[in-house]
mmCIF file of C-alpha atoms in Angstrom:
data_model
loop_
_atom_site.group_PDB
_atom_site.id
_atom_site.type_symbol
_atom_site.label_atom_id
_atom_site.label_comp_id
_atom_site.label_asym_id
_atom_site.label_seq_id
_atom_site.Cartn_x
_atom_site.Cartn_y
_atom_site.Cartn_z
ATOM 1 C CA UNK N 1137 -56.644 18.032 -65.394
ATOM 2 C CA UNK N 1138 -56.967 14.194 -64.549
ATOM 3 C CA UNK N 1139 -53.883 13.123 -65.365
ATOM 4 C CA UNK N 1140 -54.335 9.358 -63.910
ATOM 5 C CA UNK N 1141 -57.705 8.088 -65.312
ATOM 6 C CA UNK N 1142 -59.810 4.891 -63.838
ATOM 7 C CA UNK N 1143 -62.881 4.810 -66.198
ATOM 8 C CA UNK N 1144 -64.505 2.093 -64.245
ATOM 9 C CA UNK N 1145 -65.951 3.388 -60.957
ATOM 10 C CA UNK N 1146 -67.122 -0.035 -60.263
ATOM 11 C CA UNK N 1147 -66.470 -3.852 -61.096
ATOM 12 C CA UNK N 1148 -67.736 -7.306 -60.386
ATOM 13 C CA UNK N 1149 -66.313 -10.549 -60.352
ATOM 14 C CA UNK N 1150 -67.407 -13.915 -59.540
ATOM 15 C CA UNK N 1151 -65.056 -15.700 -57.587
ATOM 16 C CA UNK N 1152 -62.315 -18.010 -58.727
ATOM 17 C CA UNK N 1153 -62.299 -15.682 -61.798
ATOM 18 C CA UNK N 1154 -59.633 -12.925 -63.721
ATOM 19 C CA UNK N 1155 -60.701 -9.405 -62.329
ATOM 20 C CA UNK N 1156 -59.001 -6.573 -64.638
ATOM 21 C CA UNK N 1157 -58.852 -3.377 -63.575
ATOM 22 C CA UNK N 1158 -57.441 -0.639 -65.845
ATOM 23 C CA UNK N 1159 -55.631 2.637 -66.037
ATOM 24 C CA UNK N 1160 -54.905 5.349 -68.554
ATOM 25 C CA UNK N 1161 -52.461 7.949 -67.903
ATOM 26 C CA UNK N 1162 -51.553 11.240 -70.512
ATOM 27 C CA UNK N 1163 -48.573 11.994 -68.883
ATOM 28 C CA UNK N 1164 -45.360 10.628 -70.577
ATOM 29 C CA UNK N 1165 -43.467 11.870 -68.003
ATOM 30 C CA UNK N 1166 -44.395 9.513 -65.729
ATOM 31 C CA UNK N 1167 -42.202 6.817 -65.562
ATOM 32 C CA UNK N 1168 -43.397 4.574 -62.486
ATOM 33 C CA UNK N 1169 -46.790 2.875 -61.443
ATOM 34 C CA UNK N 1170 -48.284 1.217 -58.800
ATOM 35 C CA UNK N 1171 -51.418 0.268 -57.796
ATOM 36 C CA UNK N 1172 -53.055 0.743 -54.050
ATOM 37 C CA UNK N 1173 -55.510 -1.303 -52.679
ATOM 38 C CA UNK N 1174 -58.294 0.519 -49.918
ATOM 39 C CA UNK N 1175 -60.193 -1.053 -47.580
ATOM 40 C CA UNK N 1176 -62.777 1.063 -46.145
ATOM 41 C CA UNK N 1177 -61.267 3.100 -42.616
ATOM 42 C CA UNK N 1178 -57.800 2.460 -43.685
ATOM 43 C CA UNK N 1179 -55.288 4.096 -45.559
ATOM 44 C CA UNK N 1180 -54.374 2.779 -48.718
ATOM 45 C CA UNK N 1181 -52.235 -0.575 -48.447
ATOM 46 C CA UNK N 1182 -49.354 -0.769 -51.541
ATOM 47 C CA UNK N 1183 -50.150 -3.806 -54.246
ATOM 48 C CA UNK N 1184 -47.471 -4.026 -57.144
ATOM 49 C CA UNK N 1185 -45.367 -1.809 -58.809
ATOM 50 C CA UNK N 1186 -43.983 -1.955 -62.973
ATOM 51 C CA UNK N 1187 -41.147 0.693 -64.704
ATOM 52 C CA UNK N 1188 -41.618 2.137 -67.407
ATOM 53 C CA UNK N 1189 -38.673 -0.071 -69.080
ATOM 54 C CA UNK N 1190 -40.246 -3.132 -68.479
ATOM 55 C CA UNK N 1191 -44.321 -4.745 -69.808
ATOM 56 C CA UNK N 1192 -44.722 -6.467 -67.500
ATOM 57 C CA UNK N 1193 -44.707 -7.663 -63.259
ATOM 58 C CA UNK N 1194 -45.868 -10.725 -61.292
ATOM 59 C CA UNK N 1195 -46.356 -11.153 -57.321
ATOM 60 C CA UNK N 1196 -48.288 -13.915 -56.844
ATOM 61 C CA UNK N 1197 -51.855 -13.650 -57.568
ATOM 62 C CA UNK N 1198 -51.173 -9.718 -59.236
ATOM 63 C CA UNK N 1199 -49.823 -9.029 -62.311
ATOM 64 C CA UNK N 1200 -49.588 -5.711 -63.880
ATOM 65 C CA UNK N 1201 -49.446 -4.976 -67.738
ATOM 66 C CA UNK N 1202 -47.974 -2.112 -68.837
ATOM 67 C CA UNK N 1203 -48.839 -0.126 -72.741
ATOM 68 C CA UNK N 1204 -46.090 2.929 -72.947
ATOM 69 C CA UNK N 1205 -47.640 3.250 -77.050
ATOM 70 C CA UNK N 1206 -51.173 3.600 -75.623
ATOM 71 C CA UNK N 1207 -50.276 5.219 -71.585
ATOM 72 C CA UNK N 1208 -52.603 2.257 -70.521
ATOM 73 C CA UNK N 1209 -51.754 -0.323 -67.724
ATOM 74 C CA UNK N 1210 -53.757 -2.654 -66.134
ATOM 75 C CA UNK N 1211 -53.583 -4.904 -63.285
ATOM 76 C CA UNK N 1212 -54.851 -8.521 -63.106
ATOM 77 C CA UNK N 1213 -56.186 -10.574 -59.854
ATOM 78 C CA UNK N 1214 -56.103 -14.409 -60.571
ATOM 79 C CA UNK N 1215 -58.013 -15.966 -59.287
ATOM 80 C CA UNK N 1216 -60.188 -13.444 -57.532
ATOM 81 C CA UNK N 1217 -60.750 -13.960 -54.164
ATOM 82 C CA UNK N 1218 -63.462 -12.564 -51.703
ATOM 83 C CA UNK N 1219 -60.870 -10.920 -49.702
ATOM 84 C CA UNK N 1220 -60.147 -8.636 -52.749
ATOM 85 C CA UNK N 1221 -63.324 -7.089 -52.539
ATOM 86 C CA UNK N 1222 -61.488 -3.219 -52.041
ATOM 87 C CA UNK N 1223 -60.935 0.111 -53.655
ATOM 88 C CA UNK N 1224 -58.257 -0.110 -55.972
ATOM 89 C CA UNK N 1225 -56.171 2.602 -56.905
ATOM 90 C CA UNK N 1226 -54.236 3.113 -59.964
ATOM 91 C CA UNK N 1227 -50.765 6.500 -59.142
ATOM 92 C CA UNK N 1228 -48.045 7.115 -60.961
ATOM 93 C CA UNK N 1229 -44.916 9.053 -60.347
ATOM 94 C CA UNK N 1230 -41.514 10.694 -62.020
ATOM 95 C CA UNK N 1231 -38.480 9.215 -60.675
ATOM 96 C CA UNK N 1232 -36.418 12.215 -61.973
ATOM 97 C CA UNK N 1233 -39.262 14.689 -60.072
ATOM 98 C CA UNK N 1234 -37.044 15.440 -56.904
ATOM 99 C CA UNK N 1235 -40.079 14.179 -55.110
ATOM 100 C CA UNK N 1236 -41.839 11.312 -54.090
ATOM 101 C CA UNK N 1237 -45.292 12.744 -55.481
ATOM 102 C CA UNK N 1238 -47.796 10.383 -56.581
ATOM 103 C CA UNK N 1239 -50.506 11.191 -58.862
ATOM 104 C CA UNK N 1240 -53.722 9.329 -58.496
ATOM 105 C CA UNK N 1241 -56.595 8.113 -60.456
ATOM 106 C CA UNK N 1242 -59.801 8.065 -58.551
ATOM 107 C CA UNK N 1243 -60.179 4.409 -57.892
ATOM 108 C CA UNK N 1244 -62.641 1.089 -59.260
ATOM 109 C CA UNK N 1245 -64.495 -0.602 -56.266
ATOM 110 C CA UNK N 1246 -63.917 -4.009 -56.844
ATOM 111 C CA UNK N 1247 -66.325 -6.569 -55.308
ATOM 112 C CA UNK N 1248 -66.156 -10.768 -55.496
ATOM 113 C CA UNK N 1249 -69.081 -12.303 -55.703
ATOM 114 C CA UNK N 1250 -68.310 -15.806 -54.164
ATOM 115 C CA UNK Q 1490 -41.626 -2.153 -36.545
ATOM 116 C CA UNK Q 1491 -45.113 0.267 -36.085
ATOM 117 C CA UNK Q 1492 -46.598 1.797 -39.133
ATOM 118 C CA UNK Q 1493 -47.958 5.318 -39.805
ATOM 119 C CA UNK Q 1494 -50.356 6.427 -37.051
ATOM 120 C CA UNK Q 1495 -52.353 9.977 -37.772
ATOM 121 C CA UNK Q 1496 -54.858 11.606 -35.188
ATOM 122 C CA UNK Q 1497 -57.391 12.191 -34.113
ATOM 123 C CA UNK Q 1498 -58.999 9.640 -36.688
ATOM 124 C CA UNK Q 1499 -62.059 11.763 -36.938
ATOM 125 C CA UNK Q 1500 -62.586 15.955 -36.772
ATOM 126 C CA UNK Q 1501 -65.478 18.271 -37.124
ATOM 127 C CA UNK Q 1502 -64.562 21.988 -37.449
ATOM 128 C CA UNK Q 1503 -66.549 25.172 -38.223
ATOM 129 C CA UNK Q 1504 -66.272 27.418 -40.881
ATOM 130 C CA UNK Q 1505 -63.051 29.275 -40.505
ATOM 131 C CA UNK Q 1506 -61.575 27.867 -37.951
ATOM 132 C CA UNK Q 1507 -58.649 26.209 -37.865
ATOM 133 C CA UNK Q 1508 -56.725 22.765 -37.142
ATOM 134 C CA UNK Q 1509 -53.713 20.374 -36.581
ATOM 135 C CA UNK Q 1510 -53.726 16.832 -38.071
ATOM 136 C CA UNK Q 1511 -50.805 15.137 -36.426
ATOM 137 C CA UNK Q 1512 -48.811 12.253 -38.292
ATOM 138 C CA UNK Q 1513 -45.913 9.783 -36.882
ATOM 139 C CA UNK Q 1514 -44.547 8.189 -39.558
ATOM 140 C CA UNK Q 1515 -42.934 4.815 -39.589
ATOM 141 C CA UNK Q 1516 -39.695 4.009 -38.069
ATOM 142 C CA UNK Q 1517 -36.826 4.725 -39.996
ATOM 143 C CA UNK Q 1518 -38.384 6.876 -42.655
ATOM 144 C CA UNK Q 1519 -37.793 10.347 -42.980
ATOM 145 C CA UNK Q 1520 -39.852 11.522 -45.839
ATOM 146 C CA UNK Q 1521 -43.617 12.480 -44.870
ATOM 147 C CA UNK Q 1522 -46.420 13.263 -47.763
ATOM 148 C CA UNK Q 1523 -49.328 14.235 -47.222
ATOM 149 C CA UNK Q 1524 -52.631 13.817 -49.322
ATOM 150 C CA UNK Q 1525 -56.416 14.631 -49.563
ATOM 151 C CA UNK Q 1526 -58.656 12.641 -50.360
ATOM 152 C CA UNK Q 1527 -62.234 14.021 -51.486
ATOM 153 C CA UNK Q 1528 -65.451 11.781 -51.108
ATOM 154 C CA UNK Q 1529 -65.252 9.844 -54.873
ATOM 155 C CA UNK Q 1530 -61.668 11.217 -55.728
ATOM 156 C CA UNK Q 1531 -58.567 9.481 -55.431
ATOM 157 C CA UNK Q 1532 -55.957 11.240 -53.002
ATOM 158 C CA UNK Q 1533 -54.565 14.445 -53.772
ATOM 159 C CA UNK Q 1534 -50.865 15.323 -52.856
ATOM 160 C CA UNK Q 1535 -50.757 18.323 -50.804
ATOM 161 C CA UNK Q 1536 -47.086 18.517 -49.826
ATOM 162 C CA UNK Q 1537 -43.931 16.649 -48.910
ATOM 163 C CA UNK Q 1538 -41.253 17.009 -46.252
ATOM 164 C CA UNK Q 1539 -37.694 15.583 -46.301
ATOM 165 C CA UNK Q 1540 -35.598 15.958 -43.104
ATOM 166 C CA UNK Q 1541 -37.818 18.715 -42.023
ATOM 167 C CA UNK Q 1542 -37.717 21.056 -44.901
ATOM 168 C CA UNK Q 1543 -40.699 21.208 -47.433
ATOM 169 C CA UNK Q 1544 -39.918 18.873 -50.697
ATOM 170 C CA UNK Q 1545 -42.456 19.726 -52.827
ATOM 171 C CA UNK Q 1546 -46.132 21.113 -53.122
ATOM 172 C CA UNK Q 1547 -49.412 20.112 -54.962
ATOM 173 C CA UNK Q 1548 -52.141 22.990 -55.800
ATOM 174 C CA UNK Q 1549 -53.179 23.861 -52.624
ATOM 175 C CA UNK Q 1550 -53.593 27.179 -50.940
ATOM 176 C CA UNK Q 1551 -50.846 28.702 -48.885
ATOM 177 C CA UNK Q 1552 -53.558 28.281 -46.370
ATOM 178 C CA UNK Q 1553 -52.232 24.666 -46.180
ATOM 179 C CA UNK Q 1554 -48.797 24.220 -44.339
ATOM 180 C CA UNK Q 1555 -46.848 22.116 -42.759
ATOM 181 C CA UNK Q 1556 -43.931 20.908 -40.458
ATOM 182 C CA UNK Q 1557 -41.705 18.223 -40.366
ATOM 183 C CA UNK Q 1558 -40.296 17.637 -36.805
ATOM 184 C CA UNK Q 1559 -36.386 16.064 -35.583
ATOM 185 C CA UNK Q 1560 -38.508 12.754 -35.150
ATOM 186 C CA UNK Q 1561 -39.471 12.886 -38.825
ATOM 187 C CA UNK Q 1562 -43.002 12.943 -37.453
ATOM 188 C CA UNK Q 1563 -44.963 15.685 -39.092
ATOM 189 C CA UNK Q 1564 -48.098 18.103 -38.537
ATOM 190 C CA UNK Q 1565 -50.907 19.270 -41.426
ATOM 191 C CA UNK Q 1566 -52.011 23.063 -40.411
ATOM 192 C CA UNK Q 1567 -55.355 24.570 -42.451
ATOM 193 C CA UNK Q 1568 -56.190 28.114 -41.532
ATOM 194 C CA UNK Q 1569 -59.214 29.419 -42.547
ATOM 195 C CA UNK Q 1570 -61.333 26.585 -43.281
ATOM 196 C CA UNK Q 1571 -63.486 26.177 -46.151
ATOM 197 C CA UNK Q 1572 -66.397 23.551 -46.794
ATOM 198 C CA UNK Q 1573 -64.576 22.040 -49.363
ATOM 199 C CA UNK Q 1574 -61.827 21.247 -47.325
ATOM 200 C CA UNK Q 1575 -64.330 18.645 -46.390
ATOM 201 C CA UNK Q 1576 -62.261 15.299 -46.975
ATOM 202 C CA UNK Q 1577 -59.645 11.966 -45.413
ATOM 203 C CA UNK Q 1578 -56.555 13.473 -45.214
ATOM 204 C CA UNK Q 1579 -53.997 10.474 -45.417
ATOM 205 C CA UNK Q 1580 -50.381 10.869 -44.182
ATOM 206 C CA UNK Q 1581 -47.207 8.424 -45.501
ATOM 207 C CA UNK Q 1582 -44.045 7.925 -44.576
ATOM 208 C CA UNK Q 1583 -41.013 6.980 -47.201
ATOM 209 C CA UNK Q 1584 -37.714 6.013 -46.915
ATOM 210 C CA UNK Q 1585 -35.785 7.419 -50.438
ATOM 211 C CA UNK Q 1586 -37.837 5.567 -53.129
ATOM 212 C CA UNK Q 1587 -39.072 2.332 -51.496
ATOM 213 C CA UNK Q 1588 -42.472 3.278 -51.716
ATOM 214 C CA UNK Q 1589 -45.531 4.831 -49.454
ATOM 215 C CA UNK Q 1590 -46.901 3.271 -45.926
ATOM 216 C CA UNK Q 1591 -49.877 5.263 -45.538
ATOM 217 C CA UNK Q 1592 -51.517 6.104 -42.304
ATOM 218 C CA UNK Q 1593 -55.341 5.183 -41.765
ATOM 219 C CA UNK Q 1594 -56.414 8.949 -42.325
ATOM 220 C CA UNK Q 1595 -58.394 11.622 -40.138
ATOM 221 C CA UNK Q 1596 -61.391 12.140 -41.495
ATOM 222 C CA UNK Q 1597 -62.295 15.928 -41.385
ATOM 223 C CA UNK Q 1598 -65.881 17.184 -41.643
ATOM 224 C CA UNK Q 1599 -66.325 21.009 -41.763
ATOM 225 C CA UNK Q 1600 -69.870 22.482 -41.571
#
């Protein structure tokens, strides 16, 4: 039961461009989202986060869109850079779960072409 | 401030044996999670631990177990090992709801 879903194992982006990466989930319980980022031989490194009661969050170069009607969210990189060439993992969470468990998708390698 | 350091970094084990992935999580957090992650998967959560006492548990055998220690430093046990248990096992550290600092991972081969 895949609750987190990344449909696109793999993406690539020419650099100086939008890369979109993008996330279904089926759980409306979930009411938190972030997304990792993985370089190979180290753990996964924290990106940018969104609520559920907002659309919408910036940080720089990352912004992440949030659908509650369609349990879709995706983030954007603008403008790609080589250095974002990673694994990128979409997890969500329930804040009202009495635990910090994450549930993740199973990740979209991204790779810059520069 | 030192991050989330797990060893060893790399294991190979036999059928049915066991081992002991060790995990020191990050100053100042007390809440350790552990997770597997299988070759194409994203990471699975295993377990957590809160001030040493088990906080939850993903769908994993009871062949999977754990400890938390006074240090909030924490230990991954798996008895009986199967070839599937074949994966990165990734360790983070928490402090209430601020979010993950994961640990590189020890990457366990069993044949």
């Amino acid at each position: 039961d895949q609750q987190v879903k990344q449909n696109s194992p793999s993406l690539s982006v020419q650099e100086g461009r939008i890369s979109i990466l993008n996330c279904d989930y089926t759980n409306s319980m979930f009411d938190y989202f972030l997304w990792y980022k993985k370089y190979p031989a180290e753990g996964p490194t924290f990106l940018i986060s969104i609520s559920s009661i907002k659309d919408k969050n910036e940080d720089g170069r990352f912004t992440v869109f949030l659908n509650k009607s369609a349990k879709h969210l995706s983030l954007h990189i603008v403008p790609s850079q080589p250095g974002d060439s990673a694994v990128y993992f979409c997890a969500a969470g329930r804040s009202g779960a009495g635990n910090e468990k994450l549930t993740f998708g199973t990740g979209t390698r991204l790779t810059i072409i520069p | 401030e030192t991050g989330v350091t797990q060893s060893p970094t790399h294991l190979i084990k036999t059928r049915g044996q066991q081992v002991t992935l060790r995990c020191s999580s990050q100053s100042g957090h007390n809440t350790v999670s552990w997770y597997q992650q299988a070759l194409g998967q994203g990471p699975q959560f295993i377990f957590q631990y809160y001030r040493e006492e088990e906080n939850g548990r993903g769908n994993f055998p009871p062949r999977f177990s754990g400890l938390q220690f006074p240090n909030y430093s924490s230990e991954l046990n798996v008895n009986a090992l199967e070839l599937d248990d074949s994966a990165l096992y990734l360790c983070a550290s928490s402090l209430g709801s601020n979010g993950y600092t994961f640990g590189s991972g020890t990457r366990l081969t069993v044949v």
